[in-house]
Amino acid sequence: MKKAILFFFSVSLVALIARCSRNSDPVDINVEQEIIAEMEAQKIPSVVACVVKGDAMVWEGAFGHADVSAAKPATSSTLYSIESISKLFISVSVLQLWEKGKLELDADINQYLPFAVRNPNFPEQEITPRMLLTHTSSLAWPKAEDRLPDFEYFFIPEEVPLISEWLPEYILPAG
């Protein structure tokens, strides 16, 4: 629930800032006070935000604590796990590629990947970008006991496991 609230707050904040930045009149609202008030109301531990106009960042702010227990303040360099919001960005990116004619939604994903992906139980069935976007590809999220430790969190780039090594374990027989 907190993630949904944080997402709603983030979208609202972006819309508010965008609306304010389009207005040529001086901004009547103190963005920092609004952020702090919303953080307190929603019990959000930290927020980092910026306003970009054209090619320039015209405002930035960091509020609250990146690590509450250690009282470590948030900074403009604080990294946040993007969690499920990544689905939005991936979907938009894939559809932009489709719009530009660089990707076909019903084509075999193997034409876009440097390794082969097939469900061993249905090797004749192609897996397509449309299937991946609609969660109908037969690829599964591993059960808790089968997950690699902290797989869904951060990796040092040199230590990221190759997808071709772990993907076959997460293909479901029934799709």
Tab-separated table of C-alpha atoms in Angstrom:
chain	number	residue	atom	x	y	z
A	1	MET	CA	0.000	0.000	0.000
A	2	LYS	CA	2.838	2.390	0.838
A	3	LYS	CA	4.313	1.829	-2.621
A	4	ALA	CA	0.988	2.710	-4.228
A	5	ILE	CA	0.744	5.858	-2.134
A	6	LEU	CA	4.341	6.778	-2.935
A	7	PHE	CA	3.673	6.210	-6.644
A	8	PHE	CA	0.514	8.356	-6.506
A	9	PHE	CA	2.417	11.054	-4.631
A	10	SER	CA	5.261	10.971	-7.162
A	11	VAL	CA	2.910	11.233	-10.130
A	12	SER	CA	0.973	14.040	-8.445
A	13	LEU	CA	4.177	15.889	-7.645
A	14	VAL	CA	5.443	15.586	-11.206
A	15	ALA	CA	2.093	16.835	-12.541
A	16	LEU	CA	2.118	19.727	-10.078
A	17	ILE	CA	5.673	20.711	-10.922
A	18	ALA	CA	5.012	20.375	-14.657
A	19	ARG	CA	1.924	22.577	-14.350
A	20	CYS	CA	3.857	25.155	-12.357
A	21	SER	CA	6.803	25.156	-14.755
A	22	ARG	CA	4.516	25.844	-17.743
A	23	ASN	CA	3.120	28.927	-16.058
A	24	SER	CA	5.100	32.040	-16.992
A	25	ASP	CA	3.881	33.796	-13.832
A	26	PRO	CA	5.791	33.378	-10.576
A	27	VAL	CA	4.933	30.146	-8.840
A	28	ASP	CA	2.518	30.716	-5.991
A	29	ILE	CA	3.318	27.451	-4.298
A	30	ASN	CA	6.328	26.529	-2.226
A	31	VAL	CA	7.221	23.122	-3.638
A	32	GLU	CA	9.456	22.255	-0.708
A	33	GLN	CA	6.698	22.933	1.840
A	34	GLU	CA	4.262	20.841	-0.206
A	35	ILE	CA	6.697	17.927	-0.411
A	36	ILE	CA	7.411	18.028	3.320
A	37	ALA	CA	3.706	18.258	4.186
A	38	GLU	CA	2.872	15.295	1.947
A	39	MET	CA	5.782	13.269	3.332
A	40	GLU	CA	4.507	13.854	6.865
A	41	ALA	CA	0.897	13.071	5.945
A	42	GLN	CA	1.801	9.857	4.088
A	43	LYS	CA	4.678	8.878	6.404
A	44	ILE	CA	7.125	8.803	3.485
A	45	PRO	CA	10.702	8.590	4.805
A	46	SER	CA	12.426	10.437	1.952
A	47	VAL	CA	11.913	12.131	-1.400
A	48	VAL	CA	14.395	13.380	-3.964
A	49	ALA	CA	12.911	15.511	-6.737
A	50	CYS	CA	13.983	17.914	-9.446
A	51	VAL	CA	12.471	20.200	-12.051
A	52	VAL	CA	13.941	20.217	-15.540
A	53	LYS	CA	13.108	23.013	-17.954
A	54	GLY	CA	14.446	22.563	-21.455
A	55	ASP	CA	17.921	21.122	-21.036
A	56	ALA	CA	18.549	22.580	-17.584
A	57	MET	CA	17.698	21.430	-14.097
A	58	VAL	CA	16.142	24.519	-12.520
A	59	TRP	CA	15.422	23.099	-9.069
A	60	GLU	CA	16.339	20.085	-6.981
A	61	GLY	CA	15.655	19.017	-3.447
A	62	ALA	CA	16.265	16.094	-1.107
A	63	PHE	CA	14.073	15.597	1.942
A	64	GLY	CA	13.935	13.174	4.830
A	65	HIS	CA	16.165	10.211	5.553
A	66	ALA	CA	17.473	7.627	3.084
A	67	ASP	CA	18.124	5.378	6.103
A	68	VAL	CA	15.790	6.288	8.949
A	69	SER	CA	17.391	3.990	11.543
A	70	ALA	CA	20.846	5.500	10.912
A	71	ALA	CA	19.449	9.042	10.478
A	72	LYS	CA	21.245	9.196	7.124
A	73	PRO	CA	19.809	12.134	5.169
A	74	ALA	CA	18.587	11.752	1.614
A	75	THR	CA	20.716	13.531	-0.985
A	76	SER	CA	20.427	14.177	-4.694
A	77	SER	CA	22.619	11.071	-5.116
A	78	THR	CA	20.389	8.747	-3.069
A	79	LEU	CA	19.543	5.598	-5.040
A	80	TYR	CA	16.066	4.109	-4.739
A	81	SER	CA	14.836	0.718	-5.840
A	82	ILE	CA	12.302	1.406	-8.576
A	83	GLU	CA	10.311	-1.772	-7.900
A	84	SER	CA	7.237	-2.254	-10.083
A	85	ILE	CA	7.402	1.197	-11.668
A	86	SER	CA	9.981	-0.334	-14.017
A	87	LYS	CA	7.099	-2.150	-15.756
A	88	LEU	CA	5.741	1.204	-16.896
A	89	PHE	CA	9.072	2.344	-18.319
A	90	ILE	CA	9.760	-0.999	-20.022
A	91	SER	CA	6.271	-1.084	-21.561
A	92	VAL	CA	6.527	2.492	-22.834
A	93	SER	CA	10.020	1.836	-24.226
A	94	VAL	CA	8.918	-1.339	-26.015
A	95	LEU	CA	5.887	0.409	-27.496
A	96	GLN	CA	8.054	3.331	-28.643
A	97	LEU	CA	10.286	0.832	-30.465
A	98	TRP	CA	7.153	-0.682	-32.013
A	99	GLU	CA	5.928	2.791	-33.093
A	100	LYS	CA	9.273	3.445	-34.792
A	101	GLY	CA	9.081	0.103	-36.605
A	102	LYS	CA	12.124	-1.280	-34.780
A	103	LEU	CA	10.251	-4.085	-33.011
A	104	GLU	CA	7.310	-6.295	-33.906
A	105	LEU	CA	5.032	-7.195	-31.004
A	106	ASP	CA	4.254	-10.650	-32.418
A	107	ALA	CA	7.780	-11.556	-33.547
A	108	ASP	CA	9.913	-14.197	-31.849
A	109	ILE	CA	11.954	-12.481	-29.105
A	110	ASN	CA	14.967	-14.517	-30.186
A	111	GLN	CA	15.497	-12.154	-33.102
A	112	TYR	CA	16.189	-9.392	-30.546
A	113	LEU	CA	18.255	-11.373	-28.019
A	114	PRO	CA	21.859	-12.617	-28.164
A	115	PHE	CA	20.754	-16.044	-26.849
A	116	ALA	CA	17.858	-18.416	-27.483
A	117	VAL	CA	14.753	-18.494	-25.285
A	118	ARG	CA	12.264	-21.326	-25.698
A	119	ASN	CA	9.975	-23.161	-23.349
A	120	PRO	CA	11.401	-26.725	-23.448
A	121	ASN	CA	7.887	-28.131	-23.068
A	122	PHE	CA	6.617	-26.161	-26.083
A	123	PRO	CA	9.725	-25.588	-28.235
A	124	GLU	CA	7.659	-24.845	-31.341
A	125	GLN	CA	5.850	-21.961	-29.599
A	126	GLU	CA	7.599	-18.628	-30.060
A	127	ILE	CA	7.734	-16.215	-27.134
A	128	THR	CA	6.886	-12.700	-28.334
A	129	PRO	CA	7.220	-9.179	-26.918
A	130	ARG	CA	3.405	-9.058	-26.708
A	131	MET	CA	3.451	-12.196	-24.534
A	132	LEU	CA	6.093	-10.672	-22.267
A	133	LEU	CA	4.134	-7.418	-21.943
A	134	THR	CA	0.899	-9.261	-21.097
A	135	HIS	CA	2.499	-11.865	-18.803
A	136	THR	CA	1.466	-14.778	-21.046
A	137	SER	CA	4.928	-15.960	-22.094
A	138	SER	CA	5.248	-19.017	-19.794
A	139	LEU	CA	8.097	-17.357	-17.901
A	140	ALA	CA	7.593	-17.433	-14.146
A	141	TRP	CA	8.902	-15.556	-11.145
A	142	PRO	CA	10.688	-18.114	-8.985
A	143	LYS	CA	9.138	-19.413	-5.786
A	144	ALA	CA	10.733	-17.926	-2.676
A	145	GLU	CA	12.711	-21.090	-1.903
A	146	ASP	CA	14.116	-21.217	-5.456
A	147	ARG	CA	15.222	-17.589	-5.746
A	148	LEU	CA	18.801	-16.583	-5.993
A	149	PRO	CA	19.676	-14.624	-2.841
A	150	ASP	CA	18.743	-10.965	-3.269
A	151	PHE	CA	18.332	-11.508	-7.017
A	152	GLU	CA	15.755	-8.759	-7.352
A	153	TYR	CA	17.997	-6.181	-5.709
A	154	PHE	CA	21.203	-4.498	-6.802
A	155	PHE	CA	24.227	-6.129	-8.390
A	156	ILE	CA	27.742	-4.976	-9.012
A	157	PRO	CA	27.768	-4.901	-12.847
A	158	GLU	CA	30.523	-7.525	-13.111
A	159	GLU	CA	28.552	-9.924	-10.892
A	160	VAL	CA	25.166	-9.880	-12.625
A	161	PRO	CA	24.275	-13.481	-13.514
A	162	LEU	CA	23.817	-14.074	-17.221
A	163	ILE	CA	20.135	-14.414	-18.092
A	164	SER	CA	20.933	-17.396	-20.338
A	165	GLU	CA	22.231	-19.252	-17.264
A	166	TRP	CA	19.207	-18.827	-15.002
A	167	LEU	CA	16.249	-18.253	-17.342
A	168	PRO	CA	15.582	-21.934	-18.252
A	169	GLU	CA	14.820	-22.693	-14.595
A	170	TYR	CA	11.896	-20.246	-14.651
A	171	ILE	CA	10.018	-21.456	-17.714
A	172	LEU	CA	6.740	-23.112	-16.747
A	173	PRO	CA	5.600	-26.230	-18.611
A	174	ALA	CA	1.976	-25.110	-18.969
A	175	GLY	CA	2.630	-21.506	-19.894
